[in-house]
Short mmCIF file of C-alpha atoms and ligand atoms in Angstrom, two decimals:
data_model
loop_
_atom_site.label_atom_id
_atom_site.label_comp_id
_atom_site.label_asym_id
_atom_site.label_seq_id
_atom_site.Cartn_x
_atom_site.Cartn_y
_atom_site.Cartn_z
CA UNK A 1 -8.46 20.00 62.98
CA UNK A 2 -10.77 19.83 66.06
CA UNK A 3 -10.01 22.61 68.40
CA UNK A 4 -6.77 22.78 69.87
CA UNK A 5 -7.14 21.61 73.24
CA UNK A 6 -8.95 18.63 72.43
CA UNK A 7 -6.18 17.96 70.05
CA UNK A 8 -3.31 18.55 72.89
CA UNK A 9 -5.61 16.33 75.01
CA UNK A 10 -5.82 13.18 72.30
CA UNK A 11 -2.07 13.83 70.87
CA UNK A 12 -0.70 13.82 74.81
CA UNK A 13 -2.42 10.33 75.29
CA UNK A 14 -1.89 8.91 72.48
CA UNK A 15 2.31 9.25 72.41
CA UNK A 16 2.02 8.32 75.76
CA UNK A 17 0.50 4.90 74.67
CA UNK A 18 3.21 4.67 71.83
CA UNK A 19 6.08 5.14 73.33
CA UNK A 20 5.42 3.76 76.93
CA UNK A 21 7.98 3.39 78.93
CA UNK A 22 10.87 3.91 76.65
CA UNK A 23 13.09 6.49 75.58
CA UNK A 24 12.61 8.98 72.37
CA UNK A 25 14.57 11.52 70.85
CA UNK A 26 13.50 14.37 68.63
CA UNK A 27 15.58 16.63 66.32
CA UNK A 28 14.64 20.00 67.46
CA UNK A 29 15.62 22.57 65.22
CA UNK A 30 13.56 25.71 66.74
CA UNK A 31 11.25 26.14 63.66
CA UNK A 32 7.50 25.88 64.51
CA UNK A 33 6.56 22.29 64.09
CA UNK A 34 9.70 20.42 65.37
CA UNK A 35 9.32 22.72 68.59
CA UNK A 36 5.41 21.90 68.61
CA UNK A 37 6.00 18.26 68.53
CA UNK A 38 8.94 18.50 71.16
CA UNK A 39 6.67 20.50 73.29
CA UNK A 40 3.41 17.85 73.09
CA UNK A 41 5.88 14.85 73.48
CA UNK A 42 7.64 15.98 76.01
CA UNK A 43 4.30 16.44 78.08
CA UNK A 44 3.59 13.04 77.33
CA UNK A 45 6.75 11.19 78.70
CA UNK A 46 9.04 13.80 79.67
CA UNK A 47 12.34 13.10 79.99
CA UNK A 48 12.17 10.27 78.33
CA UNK A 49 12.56 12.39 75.59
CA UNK A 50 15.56 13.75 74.24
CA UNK A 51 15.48 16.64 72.38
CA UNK A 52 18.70 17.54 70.30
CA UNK A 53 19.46 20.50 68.83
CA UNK A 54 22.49 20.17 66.18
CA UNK A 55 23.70 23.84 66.03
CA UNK A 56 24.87 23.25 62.02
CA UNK A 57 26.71 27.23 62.18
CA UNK A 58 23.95 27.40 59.41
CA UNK A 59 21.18 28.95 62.07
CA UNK A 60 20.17 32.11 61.74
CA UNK A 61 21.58 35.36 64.26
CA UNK A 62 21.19 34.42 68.08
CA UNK A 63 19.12 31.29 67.47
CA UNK A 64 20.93 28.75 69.07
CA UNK A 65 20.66 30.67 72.21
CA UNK A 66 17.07 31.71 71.91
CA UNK A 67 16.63 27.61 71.45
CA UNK A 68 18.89 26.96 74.42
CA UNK A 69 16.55 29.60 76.74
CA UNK A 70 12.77 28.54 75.31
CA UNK A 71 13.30 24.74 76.27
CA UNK A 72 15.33 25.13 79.14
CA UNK A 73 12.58 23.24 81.11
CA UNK A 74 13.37 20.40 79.21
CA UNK A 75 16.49 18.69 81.63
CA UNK A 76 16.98 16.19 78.24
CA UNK A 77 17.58 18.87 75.82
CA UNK A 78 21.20 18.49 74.13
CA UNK A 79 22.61 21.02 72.04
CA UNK A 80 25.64 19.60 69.85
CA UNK A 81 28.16 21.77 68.67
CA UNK A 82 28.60 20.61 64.87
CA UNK A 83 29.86 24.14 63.62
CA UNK A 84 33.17 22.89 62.42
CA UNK A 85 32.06 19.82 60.68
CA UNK A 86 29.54 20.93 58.86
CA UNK A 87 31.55 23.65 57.18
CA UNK A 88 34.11 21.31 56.57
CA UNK A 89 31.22 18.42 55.17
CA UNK A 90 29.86 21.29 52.92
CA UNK A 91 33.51 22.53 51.32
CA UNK A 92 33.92 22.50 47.98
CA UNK A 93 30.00 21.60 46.78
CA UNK A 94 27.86 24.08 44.74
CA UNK A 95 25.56 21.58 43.30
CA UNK A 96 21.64 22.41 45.27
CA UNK A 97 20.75 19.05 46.13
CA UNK A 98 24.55 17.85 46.69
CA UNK A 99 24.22 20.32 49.55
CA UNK A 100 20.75 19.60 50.90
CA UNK A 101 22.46 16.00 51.03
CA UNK A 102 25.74 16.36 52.67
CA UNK A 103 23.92 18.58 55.25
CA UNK A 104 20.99 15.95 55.93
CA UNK A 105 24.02 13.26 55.79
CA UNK A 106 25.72 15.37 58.78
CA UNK A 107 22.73 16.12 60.36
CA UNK A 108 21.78 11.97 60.95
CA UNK A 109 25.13 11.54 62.14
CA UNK A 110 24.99 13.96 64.86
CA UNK A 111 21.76 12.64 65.41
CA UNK A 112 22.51 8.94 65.41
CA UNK A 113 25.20 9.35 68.03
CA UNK A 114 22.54 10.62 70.46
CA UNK A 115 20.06 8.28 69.59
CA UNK A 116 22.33 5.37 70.71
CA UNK A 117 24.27 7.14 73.81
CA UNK A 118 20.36 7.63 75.05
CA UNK A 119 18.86 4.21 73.39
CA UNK A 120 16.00 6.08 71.79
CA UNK A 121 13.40 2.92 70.62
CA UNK A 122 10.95 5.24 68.99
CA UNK A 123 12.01 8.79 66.96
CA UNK A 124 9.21 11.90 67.22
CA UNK A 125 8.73 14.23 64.05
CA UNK A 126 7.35 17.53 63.13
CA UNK A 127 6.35 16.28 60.10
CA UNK A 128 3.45 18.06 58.73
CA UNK A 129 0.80 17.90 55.74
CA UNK A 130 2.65 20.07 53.54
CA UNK A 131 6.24 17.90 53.91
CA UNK A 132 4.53 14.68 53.13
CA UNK A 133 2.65 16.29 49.79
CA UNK A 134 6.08 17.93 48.32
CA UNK A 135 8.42 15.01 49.39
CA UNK A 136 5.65 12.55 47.56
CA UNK A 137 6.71 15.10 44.78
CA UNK A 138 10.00 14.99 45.07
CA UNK A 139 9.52 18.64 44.50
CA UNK A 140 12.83 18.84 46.88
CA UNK A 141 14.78 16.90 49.64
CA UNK A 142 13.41 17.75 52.57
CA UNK A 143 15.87 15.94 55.24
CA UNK A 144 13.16 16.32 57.78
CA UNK A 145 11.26 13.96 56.26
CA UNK A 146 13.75 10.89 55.05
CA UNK A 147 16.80 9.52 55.79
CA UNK A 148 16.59 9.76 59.83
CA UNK A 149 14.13 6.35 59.99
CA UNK A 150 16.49 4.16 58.46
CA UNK A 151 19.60 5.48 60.17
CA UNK A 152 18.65 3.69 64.07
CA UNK A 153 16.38 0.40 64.01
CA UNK A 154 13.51 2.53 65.72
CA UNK A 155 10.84 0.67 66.64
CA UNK A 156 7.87 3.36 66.08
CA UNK A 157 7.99 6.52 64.46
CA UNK A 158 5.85 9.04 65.82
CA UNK A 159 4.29 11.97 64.17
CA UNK A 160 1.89 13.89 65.80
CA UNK A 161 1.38 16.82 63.47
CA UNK A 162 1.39 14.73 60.37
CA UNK A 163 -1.79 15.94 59.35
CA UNK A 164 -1.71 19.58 60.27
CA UNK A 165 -1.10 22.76 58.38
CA UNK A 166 1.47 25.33 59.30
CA UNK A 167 -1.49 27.96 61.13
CA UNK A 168 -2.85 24.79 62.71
CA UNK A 169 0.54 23.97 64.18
CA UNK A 170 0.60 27.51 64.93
CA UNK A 171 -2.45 27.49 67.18
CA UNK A 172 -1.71 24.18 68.64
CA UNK A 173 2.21 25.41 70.04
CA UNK A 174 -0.15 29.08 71.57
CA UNK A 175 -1.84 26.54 73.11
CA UNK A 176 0.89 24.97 74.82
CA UNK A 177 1.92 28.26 75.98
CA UNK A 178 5.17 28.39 73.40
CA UNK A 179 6.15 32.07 73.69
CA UNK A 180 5.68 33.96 70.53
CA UNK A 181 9.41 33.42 69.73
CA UNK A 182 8.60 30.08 68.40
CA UNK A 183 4.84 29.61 67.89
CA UNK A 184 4.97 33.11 65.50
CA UNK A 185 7.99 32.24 64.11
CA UNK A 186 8.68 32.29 60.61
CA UNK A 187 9.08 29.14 58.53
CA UNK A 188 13.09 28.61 58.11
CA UNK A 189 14.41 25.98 56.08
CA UNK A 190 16.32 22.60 57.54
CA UNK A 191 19.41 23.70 55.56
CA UNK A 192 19.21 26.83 56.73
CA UNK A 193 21.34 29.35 55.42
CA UNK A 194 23.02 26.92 53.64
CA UNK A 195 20.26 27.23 50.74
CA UNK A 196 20.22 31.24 51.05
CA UNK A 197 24.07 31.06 49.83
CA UNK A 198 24.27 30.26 46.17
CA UNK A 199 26.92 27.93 45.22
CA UNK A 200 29.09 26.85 48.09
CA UNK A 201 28.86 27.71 51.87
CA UNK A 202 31.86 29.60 53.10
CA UNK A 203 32.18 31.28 56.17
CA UNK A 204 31.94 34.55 54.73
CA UNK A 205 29.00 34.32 52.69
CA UNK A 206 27.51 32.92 55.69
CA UNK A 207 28.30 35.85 57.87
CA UNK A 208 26.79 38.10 54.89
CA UNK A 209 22.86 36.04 55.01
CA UNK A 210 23.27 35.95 58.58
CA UNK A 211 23.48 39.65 59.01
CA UNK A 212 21.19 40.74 56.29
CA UNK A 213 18.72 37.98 57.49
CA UNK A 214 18.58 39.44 61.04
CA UNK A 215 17.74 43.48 58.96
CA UNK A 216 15.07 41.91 56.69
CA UNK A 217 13.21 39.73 59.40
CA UNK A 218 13.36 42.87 62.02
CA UNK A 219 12.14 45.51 59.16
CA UNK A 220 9.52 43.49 57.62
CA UNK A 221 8.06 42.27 60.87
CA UNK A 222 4.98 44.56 60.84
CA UNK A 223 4.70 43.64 57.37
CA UNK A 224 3.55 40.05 58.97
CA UNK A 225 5.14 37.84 55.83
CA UNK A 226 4.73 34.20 55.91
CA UNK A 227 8.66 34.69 55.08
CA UNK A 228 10.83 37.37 54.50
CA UNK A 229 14.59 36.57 53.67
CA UNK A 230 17.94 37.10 52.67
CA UNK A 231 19.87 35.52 50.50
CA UNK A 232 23.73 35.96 48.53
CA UNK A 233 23.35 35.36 45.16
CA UNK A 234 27.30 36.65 44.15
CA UNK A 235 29.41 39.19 43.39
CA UNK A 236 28.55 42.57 41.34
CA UNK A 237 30.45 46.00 41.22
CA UNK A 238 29.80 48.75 43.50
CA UNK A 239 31.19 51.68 44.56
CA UNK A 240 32.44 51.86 48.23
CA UNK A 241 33.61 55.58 49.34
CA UNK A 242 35.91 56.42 46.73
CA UNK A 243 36.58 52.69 45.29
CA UNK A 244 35.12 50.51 42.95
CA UNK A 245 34.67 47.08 45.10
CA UNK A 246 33.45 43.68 43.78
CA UNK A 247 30.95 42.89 46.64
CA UNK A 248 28.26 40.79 47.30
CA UNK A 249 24.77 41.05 45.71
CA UNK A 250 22.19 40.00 48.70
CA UNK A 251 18.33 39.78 47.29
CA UNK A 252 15.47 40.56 49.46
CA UNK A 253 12.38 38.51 49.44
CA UNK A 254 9.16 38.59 51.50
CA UNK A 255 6.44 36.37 50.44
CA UNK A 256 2.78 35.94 51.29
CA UNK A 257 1.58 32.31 51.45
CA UNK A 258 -0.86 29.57 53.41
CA UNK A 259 1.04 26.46 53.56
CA UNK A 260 4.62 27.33 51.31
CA UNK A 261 3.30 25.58 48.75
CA UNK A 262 2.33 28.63 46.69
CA UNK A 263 3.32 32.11 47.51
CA UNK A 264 2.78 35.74 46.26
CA UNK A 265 5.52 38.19 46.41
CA UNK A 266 4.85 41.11 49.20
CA UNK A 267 4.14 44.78 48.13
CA UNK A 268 6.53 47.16 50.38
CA UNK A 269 6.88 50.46 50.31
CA UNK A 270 9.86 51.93 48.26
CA UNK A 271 10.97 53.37 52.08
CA UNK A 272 11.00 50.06 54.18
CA UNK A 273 13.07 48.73 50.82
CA UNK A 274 15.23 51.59 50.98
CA UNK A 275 16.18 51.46 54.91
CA UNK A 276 16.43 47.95 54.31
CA UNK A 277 19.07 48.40 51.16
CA UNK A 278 20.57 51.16 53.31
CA UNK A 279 21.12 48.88 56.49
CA UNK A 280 22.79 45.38 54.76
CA UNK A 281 24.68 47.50 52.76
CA UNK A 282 26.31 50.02 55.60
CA UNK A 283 26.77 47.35 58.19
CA UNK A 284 28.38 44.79 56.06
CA UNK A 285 31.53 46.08 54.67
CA UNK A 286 31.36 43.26 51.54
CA UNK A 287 27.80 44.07 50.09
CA UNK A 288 27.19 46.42 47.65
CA UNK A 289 24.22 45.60 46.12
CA UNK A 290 20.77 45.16 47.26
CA UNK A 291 17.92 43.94 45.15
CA UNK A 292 14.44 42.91 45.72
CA UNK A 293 12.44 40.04 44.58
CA UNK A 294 9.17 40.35 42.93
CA UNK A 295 8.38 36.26 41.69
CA UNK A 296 5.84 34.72 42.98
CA UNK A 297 5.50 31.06 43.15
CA UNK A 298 4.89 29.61 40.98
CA UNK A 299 7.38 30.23 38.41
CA UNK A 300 10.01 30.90 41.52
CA UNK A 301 10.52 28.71 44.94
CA UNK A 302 10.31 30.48 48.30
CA UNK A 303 13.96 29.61 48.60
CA UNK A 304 16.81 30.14 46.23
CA UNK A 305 17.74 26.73 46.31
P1 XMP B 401 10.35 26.43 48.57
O1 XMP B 401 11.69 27.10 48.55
O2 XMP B 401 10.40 25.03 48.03
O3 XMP B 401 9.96 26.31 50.08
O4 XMP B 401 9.28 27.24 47.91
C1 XMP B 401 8.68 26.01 50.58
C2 XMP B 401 8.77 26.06 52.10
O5 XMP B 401 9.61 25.01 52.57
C3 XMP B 401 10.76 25.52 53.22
N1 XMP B 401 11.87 24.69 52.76
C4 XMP B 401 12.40 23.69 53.46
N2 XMP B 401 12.11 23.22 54.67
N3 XMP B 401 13.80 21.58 54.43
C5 XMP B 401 12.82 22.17 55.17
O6 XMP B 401 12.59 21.75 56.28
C6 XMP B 401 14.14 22.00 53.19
O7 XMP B 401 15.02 21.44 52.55
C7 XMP B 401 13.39 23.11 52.68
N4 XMP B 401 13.44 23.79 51.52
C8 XMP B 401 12.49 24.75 51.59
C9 XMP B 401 10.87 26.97 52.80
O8 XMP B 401 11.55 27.77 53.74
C10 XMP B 401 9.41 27.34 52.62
O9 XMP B 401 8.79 27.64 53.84
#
């Protein structure tokens, strides 16, 4: 990448040209790149642009609002509430890529309705390098990728970012003056939680990886991880004051990586793991087992699904 500014300046200019005088719409999600390419768009053409936000319930602890207060300049911005339906879409699955799908599914018709109610002609993605290189894979669905084009006749798709790598995107959204919130932010997956719950997404195992999310990312922070997470693998016996309880097992992970596409498993200190172990378990009533992962990847995935 050239330097930043000069890429801000040529990026600016050329959506400008691209989408002219008509309207756009972006899914934001509040991850790095979508927020990048929201940000450069929308000082391109404004409010032409929409920006929607589908709150999917499957966001992690006091996102939505930290979303709601970062582009609160933007007059477009929509949040949509999709809580309900997107439980109810992802009842009964267990299958990995069954869920990636009814979640993308739900996420284009949330998105769709928008599109039309603003007549969006041309559709802005964060796409970036390393979404393009696993999707050619098929390593995984990655619903930020497909699915959305063919949904509304757009006439131009319009990725800014499409050949940048995460710390590039990272420099280009300082640049732009994105507070910390979002241009530090760790790299969270479109599914969200949704993939740190094995098997299927209930309310309560969401509650559980929202929780122990929030402990991990705060305790780990001066660790600086490329991504530290949570996730509810099932249920294992503990002991809870004087009972035997079948609660949840929630695995720690906190990886060290460039671009996600390979990652090395963090060294931490047995006392960060412990006050970790020690927090998720004593605030959430229905965990009694914490365990950390060492994989790297290869042979493991960032995720757990
Ligand atoms: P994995 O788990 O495949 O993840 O090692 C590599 C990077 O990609 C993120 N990830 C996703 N991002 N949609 C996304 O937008 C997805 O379906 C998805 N799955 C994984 C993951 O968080 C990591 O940064």
């Amino acid at each position: 990448m050239v330097d930043p500014e000069s890429f801000i300046d040529e990026k600016v200019a050329e959506i400008g040209d691209a989408i002219g005088d008509d309207n756009a719409v972006i899914a934001l999600s509040g991850g790095v790149d979508s927020s990048t390419a929201a940000a450069l768009a929308y000082e391109a053409v404004g409010d032409q642009l929409t920006p929607v936000y589908v709150d999917t319930g499957l966001m992690r602890k006091g996102e939505t609002e930290e979303i709601e207060e970062t582009f609160s300049y933007m007059e477009s911005l929509r949040i949509v509430d999709a809580r309900e339906r997107f439980l109810e879409a992802l009842s009964g699955i267990t299958d990995p890529e069954a869920k990636r799908h009814a979640i993308g599914e739900g996420f284009i018709r949330e998105f769709e309705t928008v599109a039309r109610e603003v007549d969006a002609r041309f559709l802005v993605q964060g796409t970036i390098y390393p979404d393009r290189i696993e999707s050619e894979g098929t390593i995984k669905s990655h619903h930020n990728v497909g699915g959305l084009p063919e949904v509304v006749d757009f006439e131009g798709i319009v990725e800014p970012m499409r050949d940048l790598y995460k710390d590039e995107v990272r420099e280009v959204a300082r640049e732009l003056g994105l507070e910390a919130v979002v241009s530090e932010r760790m790299p969270f997956p479109g599914p969200g939680l949704a993939v740190r719950v094995l098997g299927e997404v209930t309310e309560e195992k969401l509650a559980v990886a929202r929780e122990a999310n929030h402990v991990v990312e705060e305790e780990l922070e001066d660790h600086d991880p490329w991504q530290a997470l949570a996730a509810v693998l099932g249920k294992a016996t503990g002991v809870k004051g004087d009972n035997r309880v079948h609660g949840w097992v929630v695995a720690v992970r906190s990886v060290e990586s460039r671009d996600g596409m390979t990652a090395r498993a963090q060294e931490v200190d047995w006392a960060t793991l412990q006050r970790i172990q020690s927090r998720i378990t004593g605030e959430n009533e229905t965990v009694s087992r914490v365990v950390y992962d060492v994989t790297h990847k290869p042979p493991a995935t960032i995720e757990y699904e």
